[in-house]
Amino acid sequence: MMNTIELMTLGFLSEEPLCGYRLRKKMEQLQGYMQAVSDGTLHTVTNKFVKAGYIGETFNVVNGRRLREFHLEPAGREKLVDELKNTSGYMLTNITKWAVVMSFLSVIPDEADRRAVLRRRLDLLESDVRRLYSDGEGPIDNDQVTDKYRRAIITVHDAEIDAERQWLRQELGE
């Protein structure tokens, strides 16, 4: 499975060709500045994907500077679609990673495949996802959490889960 930086790289390049700087800025806009992407990390991913044939690169001179611009190759689109169709694990359970998946889900050409990903997410949300805190040995039931600020986080979390469930059910026609 790809990590979020790899998924965002292919996802954003599926929309338009981008230079590394603009690609990194789009990633920061999606994930926020709390999870900034370093130039070194992005450079490693783009080089890896050029070698794999997932993305191509062109070089242009802009304002006297050499600019490296990336575009998605057909193999990269296939890889992106495959990764999105097979979303599982942390990409499905972690809300930040799930937001990245959702941002590019429309790249999957087949509606049934998109709906299958949404179904897996809804099935996950129908399970016991409401326990946020642990005592180091296992989850603590939310009603045992007494700190008012932690209770606030639980309240917001539960509202987000309920809203997402409602949207997923509507999207899946349930």
Short mmCIF file of N, CA and C in Angstrom, two decimals:
data_model
loop_
_atom_site.label_atom_id
_atom_site.label_comp_id
_atom_site.label_asym_id
_atom_site.label_seq_id
_atom_site.Cartn_x
_atom_site.Cartn_y
_atom_site.Cartn_z
N MET A 1 0.83 -1.19 0.00
CA MET A 1 0.00 0.00 0.00
C MET A 1 0.88 1.25 0.00
N MET A 2 0.40 2.24 -0.67
CA MET A 2 1.10 3.53 -0.71
C MET A 2 0.86 4.29 0.58
N ASN A 3 1.78 5.19 0.89
CA ASN A 3 1.54 6.11 1.99
C ASN A 3 0.80 7.33 1.45
N THR A 4 0.42 8.24 2.34
CA THR A 4 -0.40 9.38 1.90
C THR A 4 0.34 10.30 0.95
N ILE A 5 1.64 10.47 1.13
CA ILE A 5 2.40 11.36 0.23
C ILE A 5 2.42 10.78 -1.17
N GLU A 6 2.62 9.48 -1.25
CA GLU A 6 2.62 8.83 -2.57
C GLU A 6 1.24 8.92 -3.22
N LEU A 7 0.21 8.68 -2.44
CA LEU A 7 -1.15 8.75 -2.96
C LEU A 7 -1.49 10.17 -3.41
N MET A 8 -1.11 11.16 -2.60
CA MET A 8 -1.37 12.55 -3.00
C MET A 8 -0.59 12.92 -4.25
N THR A 9 0.63 12.42 -4.38
CA THR A 9 1.44 12.73 -5.56
C THR A 9 0.72 12.28 -6.82
N LEU A 10 0.31 11.03 -6.86
CA LEU A 10 -0.42 10.54 -8.04
C LEU A 10 -1.78 11.20 -8.17
N GLY A 11 -2.45 11.42 -7.04
CA GLY A 11 -3.78 12.04 -7.07
C GLY A 11 -3.76 13.44 -7.65
N PHE A 12 -2.88 14.27 -7.15
CA PHE A 12 -2.83 15.65 -7.67
C PHE A 12 -2.34 15.70 -9.11
N LEU A 13 -1.43 14.79 -9.46
CA LEU A 13 -0.96 14.77 -10.85
C LEU A 13 -2.03 14.22 -11.79
N SER A 14 -3.03 13.51 -11.25
CA SER A 14 -4.14 13.05 -12.10
C SER A 14 -5.01 14.23 -12.52
N GLU A 15 -4.90 15.34 -11.81
CA GLU A 15 -5.70 16.53 -12.11
C GLU A 15 -5.00 17.47 -13.08
N GLU A 16 -3.67 17.56 -12.96
CA GLU A 16 -2.91 18.47 -13.83
C GLU A 16 -1.42 18.27 -13.59
N PRO A 17 -0.58 18.61 -14.58
CA PRO A 17 0.86 18.58 -14.36
C PRO A 17 1.25 19.66 -13.34
N LEU A 18 2.24 19.34 -12.51
CA LEU A 18 2.66 20.27 -11.46
C LEU A 18 4.16 20.19 -11.24
N CYS A 19 4.74 21.32 -10.88
CA CYS A 19 6.12 21.31 -10.41
C CYS A 19 6.12 20.87 -8.95
N GLY A 20 7.28 20.52 -8.44
CA GLY A 20 7.37 20.03 -7.07
C GLY A 20 6.85 21.01 -6.04
N TYR A 21 7.13 22.29 -6.23
CA TYR A 21 6.69 23.31 -5.28
C TYR A 21 5.16 23.35 -5.21
N ARG A 22 4.51 23.40 -6.37
CA ARG A 22 3.04 23.46 -6.39
C ARG A 22 2.42 22.17 -5.88
N LEU A 23 3.07 21.05 -6.16
CA LEU A 23 2.60 19.76 -5.66
C LEU A 23 2.65 19.74 -4.13
N ARG A 24 3.76 20.20 -3.57
CA ARG A 24 3.90 20.24 -2.11
C ARG A 24 2.88 21.18 -1.49
N LYS A 25 2.63 22.33 -2.11
CA LYS A 25 1.65 23.29 -1.58
C LYS A 25 0.24 22.69 -1.59
N LYS A 26 -0.11 21.96 -2.64
CA LYS A 26 -1.42 21.31 -2.68
C LYS A 26 -1.55 20.28 -1.57
N MET A 27 -0.47 19.54 -1.31
CA MET A 27 -0.48 18.56 -0.23
C MET A 27 -0.70 19.24 1.12
N GLU A 28 -0.03 20.35 1.33
CA GLU A 28 -0.19 21.08 2.58
C GLU A 28 -1.60 21.64 2.71
N GLN A 29 -2.20 22.08 1.61
CA GLN A 29 -3.57 22.56 1.67
C GLN A 29 -4.53 21.45 2.05
N LEU A 30 -4.29 20.25 1.55
CA LEU A 30 -5.16 19.12 1.86
C LEU A 30 -4.97 18.64 3.29
N GLN A 31 -3.73 18.52 3.73
CA GLN A 31 -3.46 17.96 5.04
C GLN A 31 -3.21 19.00 6.12
N GLY A 32 -3.03 20.24 5.74
CA GLY A 32 -2.77 21.26 6.73
C GLY A 32 -1.28 21.37 7.02
N TYR A 33 -0.90 22.49 7.56
CA TYR A 33 0.50 22.76 7.81
C TYR A 33 1.04 21.95 8.98
N MET A 34 0.17 21.32 9.76
CA MET A 34 0.63 20.48 10.87
C MET A 34 1.34 19.24 10.34
N GLN A 35 1.05 18.86 9.12
CA GLN A 35 1.68 17.68 8.53
C GLN A 35 2.39 18.09 7.25
N ALA A 36 3.29 19.03 7.38
CA ALA A 36 4.01 19.56 6.23
C ALA A 36 4.84 18.47 5.55
N VAL A 37 5.00 18.61 4.26
CA VAL A 37 5.77 17.67 3.46
C VAL A 37 7.11 18.33 3.15
N SER A 38 8.19 17.64 3.47
CA SER A 38 9.51 18.21 3.21
C SER A 38 9.88 18.06 1.73
N ASP A 39 10.73 18.95 1.28
CA ASP A 39 11.21 18.86 -0.10
C ASP A 39 11.92 17.54 -0.33
N GLY A 40 12.69 17.09 0.66
CA GLY A 40 13.43 15.84 0.53
C GLY A 40 12.52 14.63 0.37
N THR A 41 11.44 14.60 1.13
CA THR A 41 10.48 13.50 1.03
C THR A 41 9.82 13.50 -0.34
N LEU A 42 9.39 14.67 -0.78
CA LEU A 42 8.73 14.76 -2.08
C LEU A 42 9.70 14.41 -3.20
N HIS A 43 10.94 14.85 -3.09
CA HIS A 43 11.97 14.54 -4.09
C HIS A 43 12.18 13.03 -4.18
N THR A 44 12.22 12.36 -3.03
CA THR A 44 12.39 10.90 -3.01
C THR A 44 11.22 10.21 -3.70
N VAL A 45 10.00 10.66 -3.40
CA VAL A 45 8.81 10.04 -3.99
C VAL A 45 8.76 10.29 -5.50
N THR A 46 9.01 11.52 -5.92
CA THR A 46 8.94 11.80 -7.36
C THR A 46 10.01 11.03 -8.12
N ASN A 47 11.21 10.95 -7.58
CA ASN A 47 12.26 10.18 -8.26
C ASN A 47 11.88 8.71 -8.36
N LYS A 48 11.35 8.16 -7.29
CA LYS A 48 10.90 6.76 -7.28
C LYS A 48 9.82 6.53 -8.33
N PHE A 49 8.88 7.46 -8.43
CA PHE A 49 7.78 7.30 -9.37
C PHE A 49 8.20 7.53 -10.82
N VAL A 50 9.18 8.40 -11.04
CA VAL A 50 9.73 8.56 -12.41
C VAL A 50 10.38 7.25 -12.83
N LYS A 51 11.20 6.66 -11.95
CA LYS A 51 11.87 5.39 -12.26
C LYS A 51 10.87 4.26 -12.49
N ALA A 52 9.76 4.27 -11.75
CA ALA A 52 8.73 3.23 -11.88
C ALA A 52 7.86 3.43 -13.12
N GLY A 53 7.96 4.60 -13.74
CA GLY A 53 7.13 4.89 -14.91
C GLY A 53 5.74 5.38 -14.57
N TYR A 54 5.52 5.74 -13.30
CA TYR A 54 4.21 6.25 -12.89
C TYR A 54 4.03 7.71 -13.26
N ILE A 55 5.09 8.46 -13.24
CA ILE A 55 5.03 9.87 -13.62
C ILE A 55 6.16 10.17 -14.58
N GLY A 56 5.94 11.18 -15.41
CA GLY A 56 6.97 11.66 -16.31
C GLY A 56 7.39 13.05 -15.86
N GLU A 57 8.48 13.52 -16.40
CA GLU A 57 8.97 14.85 -16.03
C GLU A 57 9.42 15.60 -17.27
N THR A 58 9.21 16.89 -17.23
CA THR A 58 9.73 17.78 -18.27
C THR A 58 10.46 18.90 -17.57
N PHE A 59 11.37 19.51 -18.29
CA PHE A 59 12.14 20.62 -17.74
C PHE A 59 11.91 21.85 -18.60
N ASN A 60 11.54 22.93 -17.97
CA ASN A 60 11.31 24.20 -18.64
C ASN A 60 12.12 25.28 -17.93
N VAL A 61 12.39 26.35 -18.63
CA VAL A 61 13.06 27.49 -18.01
C VAL A 61 12.01 28.57 -17.79
N VAL A 62 11.83 28.96 -16.53
CA VAL A 62 10.87 29.99 -16.15
C VAL A 62 11.61 31.04 -15.34
N ASN A 63 11.56 32.29 -15.81
CA ASN A 63 12.26 33.39 -15.14
C ASN A 63 13.74 33.07 -14.91
N GLY A 64 14.34 32.42 -15.91
CA GLY A 64 15.75 32.11 -15.83
C GLY A 64 16.10 30.91 -14.97
N ARG A 65 15.09 30.25 -14.42
CA ARG A 65 15.34 29.08 -13.56
C ARG A 65 14.81 27.82 -14.22
N ARG A 66 15.51 26.74 -14.03
CA ARG A 66 15.09 25.46 -14.57
C ARG A 66 14.00 24.89 -13.67
N LEU A 67 12.85 24.61 -14.27
CA LEU A 67 11.69 24.13 -13.53
C LEU A 67 11.38 22.69 -13.95
N ARG A 68 11.30 21.80 -12.97
CA ARG A 68 10.98 20.40 -13.21
C ARG A 68 9.48 20.22 -12.98
N GLU A 69 8.77 19.80 -14.03
CA GLU A 69 7.33 19.62 -13.92
C GLU A 69 6.99 18.15 -14.14
N PHE A 70 6.06 17.66 -13.34
CA PHE A 70 5.67 16.25 -13.39
C PHE A 70 4.28 16.09 -13.98
N HIS A 71 4.08 14.98 -14.66
CA HIS A 71 2.75 14.63 -15.18
C HIS A 71 2.52 13.14 -14.95
N LEU A 72 1.27 12.76 -14.87
CA LEU A 72 0.89 11.37 -14.62
C LEU A 72 0.96 10.57 -15.92
N GLU A 73 1.60 9.44 -15.84
CA GLU A 73 1.66 8.50 -16.97
C GLU A 73 0.51 7.49 -16.82
N PRO A 74 0.14 6.80 -17.91
CA PRO A 74 -0.94 5.80 -17.80
C PRO A 74 -0.69 4.76 -16.70
N ALA A 75 0.54 4.32 -16.52
CA ALA A 75 0.85 3.34 -15.46
C ALA A 75 0.60 3.95 -14.08
N GLY A 76 0.83 5.23 -13.94
CA GLY A 76 0.57 5.91 -12.68
C GLY A 76 -0.91 6.01 -12.39
N ARG A 77 -1.69 6.27 -13.43
CA ARG A 77 -3.15 6.31 -13.24
C ARG A 77 -3.67 4.93 -12.84
N GLU A 78 -3.16 3.89 -13.50
CA GLU A 78 -3.56 2.53 -13.14
C GLU A 78 -3.20 2.22 -11.69
N LYS A 79 -2.01 2.61 -11.28
CA LYS A 79 -1.57 2.37 -9.90
C LYS A 79 -2.45 3.13 -8.92
N LEU A 80 -2.76 4.39 -9.23
CA LEU A 80 -3.62 5.20 -8.37
C LEU A 80 -5.00 4.57 -8.23
N VAL A 81 -5.59 4.18 -9.33
CA VAL A 81 -6.92 3.56 -9.30
C VAL A 81 -6.88 2.27 -8.48
N ASP A 82 -5.84 1.47 -8.68
CA ASP A 82 -5.71 0.22 -7.94
C ASP A 82 -5.58 0.48 -6.44
N GLU A 83 -4.76 1.45 -6.07
CA GLU A 83 -4.59 1.79 -4.65
C GLU A 83 -5.90 2.25 -4.03
N LEU A 84 -6.62 3.11 -4.74
CA LEU A 84 -7.88 3.63 -4.22
C LEU A 84 -8.93 2.52 -4.11
N LYS A 85 -9.03 1.68 -5.13
CA LYS A 85 -10.02 0.59 -5.11
C LYS A 85 -9.76 -0.38 -3.96
N ASN A 86 -8.52 -0.54 -3.58
CA ASN A 86 -8.15 -1.52 -2.55
C ASN A 86 -7.86 -0.88 -1.21
N THR A 87 -8.42 0.30 -0.97
CA THR A 87 -8.20 0.99 0.29
C THR A 87 -8.57 0.09 1.46
N SER A 88 -7.63 -0.01 2.41
CA SER A 88 -7.86 -0.84 3.60
C SER A 88 -6.91 -0.37 4.70
N GLY A 89 -6.96 -1.03 5.83
CA GLY A 89 -6.04 -0.74 6.93
C GLY A 89 -6.15 0.71 7.39
N TYR A 90 -5.01 1.30 7.70
CA TYR A 90 -4.99 2.67 8.21
C TYR A 90 -5.53 3.69 7.20
N MET A 91 -5.43 3.39 5.92
CA MET A 91 -5.97 4.33 4.93
C MET A 91 -7.49 4.41 5.06
N LEU A 92 -8.09 3.39 5.64
CA LEU A 92 -9.54 3.34 5.83
C LEU A 92 -9.92 3.79 7.24
N THR A 93 -9.08 3.52 8.22
CA THR A 93 -9.44 3.78 9.61
C THR A 93 -8.99 5.13 10.13
N ASN A 94 -7.87 5.64 9.63
CA ASN A 94 -7.33 6.92 10.11
C ASN A 94 -8.01 8.06 9.36
N ILE A 95 -8.62 8.99 10.09
CA ILE A 95 -9.42 10.04 9.44
C ILE A 95 -8.59 10.93 8.50
N THR A 96 -7.35 11.19 8.84
CA THR A 96 -6.50 12.01 7.98
C THR A 96 -6.18 11.27 6.69
N LYS A 97 -5.84 10.01 6.81
CA LYS A 97 -5.55 9.20 5.63
C LYS A 97 -6.82 8.98 4.79
N TRP A 98 -7.94 8.78 5.47
CA TRP A 98 -9.21 8.61 4.77
C TRP A 98 -9.57 9.88 3.98
N ALA A 99 -9.27 11.04 4.53
CA ALA A 99 -9.55 12.29 3.82
C ALA A 99 -8.76 12.36 2.51
N VAL A 100 -7.55 11.84 2.52
CA VAL A 100 -6.75 11.80 1.28
C VAL A 100 -7.41 10.85 0.28
N VAL A 101 -7.81 9.68 0.73
CA VAL A 101 -8.49 8.73 -0.16
C VAL A 101 -9.74 9.37 -0.75
N MET A 102 -10.57 9.97 0.09
CA MET A 102 -11.81 10.60 -0.39
C MET A 102 -11.54 11.72 -1.38
N SER A 103 -10.44 12.42 -1.20
CA SER A 103 -10.11 13.54 -2.10
C SER A 103 -9.89 13.09 -3.54
N PHE A 104 -9.53 11.82 -3.71
CA PHE A 104 -9.22 11.34 -5.06
C PHE A 104 -10.11 10.18 -5.49
N LEU A 105 -11.12 9.86 -4.73
CA LEU A 105 -11.97 8.72 -5.03
C LEU A 105 -12.63 8.82 -6.40
N SER A 106 -12.89 10.02 -6.86
CA SER A 106 -13.54 10.19 -8.17
C SER A 106 -12.64 9.76 -9.32
N VAL A 107 -11.37 9.52 -9.07
CA VAL A 107 -10.46 9.03 -10.11
C VAL A 107 -10.83 7.61 -10.52
N ILE A 108 -11.43 6.85 -9.60
CA ILE A 108 -11.86 5.48 -9.93
C ILE A 108 -12.97 5.58 -10.97
N PRO A 109 -12.76 5.00 -12.15
CA PRO A 109 -13.76 5.18 -13.21
C PRO A 109 -15.09 4.46 -12.99
N ASP A 110 -15.08 3.36 -12.26
CA ASP A 110 -16.28 2.55 -12.10
C ASP A 110 -17.01 2.89 -10.80
N GLU A 111 -18.26 3.25 -10.93
CA GLU A 111 -19.08 3.63 -9.77
C GLU A 111 -19.17 2.50 -8.75
N ALA A 112 -19.30 1.27 -9.21
CA ALA A 112 -19.40 0.12 -8.29
C ALA A 112 -18.13 -0.01 -7.45
N ASP A 113 -16.98 0.25 -8.05
CA ASP A 113 -15.72 0.19 -7.30
C ASP A 113 -15.64 1.31 -6.27
N ARG A 114 -16.11 2.50 -6.63
CA ARG A 114 -16.13 3.61 -5.66
C ARG A 114 -17.05 3.27 -4.50
N ARG A 115 -18.21 2.72 -4.82
CA ARG A 115 -19.18 2.37 -3.79
C ARG A 115 -18.64 1.27 -2.86
N ALA A 116 -17.84 0.37 -3.39
CA ALA A 116 -17.25 -0.69 -2.57
C ALA A 116 -16.31 -0.10 -1.52
N VAL A 117 -15.56 0.92 -1.90
CA VAL A 117 -14.67 1.60 -0.94
C VAL A 117 -15.51 2.28 0.14
N LEU A 118 -16.56 3.00 -0.29
CA LEU A 118 -17.44 3.66 0.68
C LEU A 118 -18.10 2.64 1.61
N ARG A 119 -18.48 1.50 1.07
CA ARG A 119 -19.11 0.44 1.88
C ARG A 119 -18.15 -0.04 2.96
N ARG A 120 -16.87 -0.22 2.61
CA ARG A 120 -15.89 -0.65 3.62
C ARG A 120 -15.75 0.38 4.72
N ARG A 121 -15.76 1.65 4.35
CA ARG A 121 -15.67 2.71 5.36
C ARG A 121 -16.92 2.70 6.25
N LEU A 122 -18.11 2.57 5.66
CA LEU A 122 -19.33 2.54 6.46
C LEU A 122 -19.34 1.33 7.38
N ASP A 123 -18.93 0.19 6.87
CA ASP A 123 -18.87 -1.00 7.73
C ASP A 123 -17.95 -0.77 8.92
N LEU A 124 -16.85 -0.11 8.69
CA LEU A 124 -15.93 0.23 9.78
C LEU A 124 -16.62 1.14 10.79
N LEU A 125 -17.32 2.17 10.30
CA LEU A 125 -17.97 3.12 11.20
C LEU A 125 -19.14 2.50 11.95
N GLU A 126 -19.67 1.40 11.45
CA GLU A 126 -20.75 0.70 12.15
C GLU A 126 -20.21 -0.14 13.30
N SER A 127 -18.89 -0.34 13.33
CA SER A 127 -18.27 -1.10 14.43
C SER A 127 -17.98 -0.14 15.59
N ASP A 128 -17.29 -0.62 16.59
CA ASP A 128 -17.02 0.16 17.80
C ASP A 128 -15.85 1.12 17.56
N VAL A 129 -16.14 2.27 16.98
CA VAL A 129 -15.09 3.25 16.68
C VAL A 129 -15.15 4.44 17.63
N ARG A 130 -15.96 4.37 18.64
CA ARG A 130 -16.19 5.54 19.49
C ARG A 130 -15.24 5.63 20.69
N ARG A 131 -14.48 4.61 20.94
CA ARG A 131 -13.57 4.68 22.09
C ARG A 131 -12.24 5.28 21.66
N LEU A 132 -11.91 6.45 22.22
CA LEU A 132 -10.71 7.19 21.80
C LEU A 132 -9.54 7.03 22.75
N TYR A 133 -9.80 6.75 24.00
CA TYR A 133 -8.73 6.76 24.99
C TYR A 133 -8.42 5.35 25.50
N SER A 134 -7.18 5.19 25.95
CA SER A 134 -6.70 3.90 26.44
C SER A 134 -6.01 4.11 27.78
N ASP A 135 -6.00 3.05 28.58
CA ASP A 135 -5.27 3.09 29.84
C ASP A 135 -3.89 2.44 29.69
N GLY A 136 -3.49 2.17 28.47
CA GLY A 136 -2.22 1.52 28.19
C GLY A 136 -2.36 0.02 27.98
N GLU A 137 -3.50 -0.52 28.38
CA GLU A 137 -3.74 -1.95 28.22
C GLU A 137 -4.94 -2.24 27.33
N GLY A 138 -5.74 -1.23 27.11
CA GLY A 138 -6.92 -1.42 26.27
C GLY A 138 -7.75 -0.16 26.28
N PRO A 139 -8.77 -0.12 25.40
CA PRO A 139 -9.59 1.09 25.31
C PRO A 139 -10.42 1.31 26.58
N ILE A 140 -10.65 2.57 26.87
CA ILE A 140 -11.49 2.97 28.00
C ILE A 140 -12.85 3.35 27.43
N ASP A 141 -13.91 2.85 28.06
CA ASP A 141 -15.25 3.25 27.62
C ASP A 141 -15.40 4.76 27.77
N ASN A 142 -16.01 5.38 26.78
CA ASN A 142 -16.14 6.84 26.79
C ASN A 142 -16.84 7.37 28.03
N ASP A 143 -17.80 6.62 28.55
CA ASP A 143 -18.53 7.11 29.73
C ASP A 143 -17.67 7.09 31.00
N GLN A 144 -16.50 6.48 30.94
CA GLN A 144 -15.58 6.49 32.07
C GLN A 144 -14.59 7.65 32.02
N VAL A 145 -14.58 8.37 30.91
CA VAL A 145 -13.70 9.53 30.76
C VAL A 145 -14.36 10.70 31.48
N THR A 146 -13.66 11.28 32.46
CA THR A 146 -14.26 12.34 33.27
C THR A 146 -13.71 13.72 32.96
N ASP A 147 -12.53 13.82 32.38
CA ASP A 147 -11.95 15.13 32.07
C ASP A 147 -12.84 15.85 31.04
N LYS A 148 -13.24 17.08 31.35
CA LYS A 148 -14.21 17.77 30.49
C LYS A 148 -13.66 18.06 29.09
N TYR A 149 -12.36 18.25 28.96
CA TYR A 149 -11.79 18.53 27.64
C TYR A 149 -11.71 17.26 26.80
N ARG A 150 -11.40 16.16 27.43
CA ARG A 150 -11.42 14.88 26.72
C ARG A 150 -12.86 14.51 26.36
N ARG A 151 -13.80 14.82 27.23
CA ARG A 151 -15.21 14.58 26.91
C ARG A 151 -15.62 15.43 25.70
N ALA A 152 -15.10 16.65 25.63
CA ALA A 152 -15.40 17.51 24.47
C ALA A 152 -14.88 16.88 23.18
N ILE A 153 -13.68 16.35 23.23
CA ILE A 153 -13.12 15.69 22.05
C ILE A 153 -13.99 14.50 21.65
N ILE A 154 -14.44 13.74 22.63
CA ILE A 154 -15.32 12.60 22.36
C ILE A 154 -16.63 13.07 21.73
N THR A 155 -17.19 14.15 22.24
CA THR A 155 -18.45 14.68 21.71
C THR A 155 -18.30 15.09 20.25
N VAL A 156 -17.23 15.81 19.95
CA VAL A 156 -16.97 16.24 18.57
C VAL A 156 -16.72 15.02 17.68
N HIS A 157 -15.91 14.10 18.14
CA HIS A 157 -15.62 12.88 17.39
C HIS A 157 -16.90 12.12 17.07
N ASP A 158 -17.75 11.94 18.06
CA ASP A 158 -19.01 11.21 17.85
C ASP A 158 -19.91 11.92 16.84
N ALA A 159 -19.94 13.25 16.89
CA ALA A 159 -20.75 14.01 15.93
C ALA A 159 -20.20 13.84 14.51
N GLU A 160 -18.88 13.83 14.37
CA GLU A 160 -18.27 13.62 13.05
C GLU A 160 -18.60 12.23 12.52
N ILE A 161 -18.50 11.23 13.39
CA ILE A 161 -18.82 9.85 12.99
C ILE A 161 -20.28 9.77 12.54
N ASP A 162 -21.19 10.36 13.32
CA ASP A 162 -22.61 10.33 12.96
C ASP A 162 -22.86 11.03 11.62
N ALA A 163 -22.22 12.16 11.41
CA ALA A 163 -22.39 12.90 10.15
C ALA A 163 -21.85 12.10 8.97
N GLU A 164 -20.69 11.50 9.15
CA GLU A 164 -20.12 10.72 8.06
C GLU A 164 -20.98 9.48 7.76
N ARG A 165 -21.46 8.81 8.80
CA ARG A 165 -22.36 7.67 8.60
C ARG A 165 -23.58 8.08 7.79
N GLN A 166 -24.17 9.20 8.17
CA GLN A 166 -25.37 9.69 7.46
C GLN A 166 -25.04 9.94 5.99
N TRP A 167 -23.92 10.60 5.72
CA TRP A 167 -23.54 10.89 4.34
C TRP A 167 -23.30 9.60 3.57
N LEU A 168 -22.56 8.65 4.18
CA LEU A 168 -22.27 7.38 3.51
C LEU A 168 -23.56 6.61 3.20
N ARG A 169 -24.46 6.56 4.16
CA ARG A 169 -25.74 5.85 3.93
C ARG A 169 -26.52 6.49 2.78
N GLN A 170 -26.53 7.81 2.76
CA GLN A 170 -27.23 8.52 1.68
C GLN A 170 -26.55 8.25 0.35
N GLU A 171 -25.24 8.32 0.32
CA GLU A 171 -24.48 8.08 -0.92
C GLU A 171 -24.67 6.65 -1.43
N LEU A 172 -24.80 5.71 -0.50
CA LEU A 172 -24.98 4.30 -0.87
C LEU A 172 -26.45 3.93 -1.05
N GLY A 173 -27.34 4.92 -0.87
CA GLY A 173 -28.76 4.69 -1.09
C GLY A 173 -29.43 3.84 -0.03
N GLU A 174 -28.97 3.99 1.20
CA GLU A 174 -29.55 3.19 2.29
C GLU A 174 -30.43 4.05 3.18
#
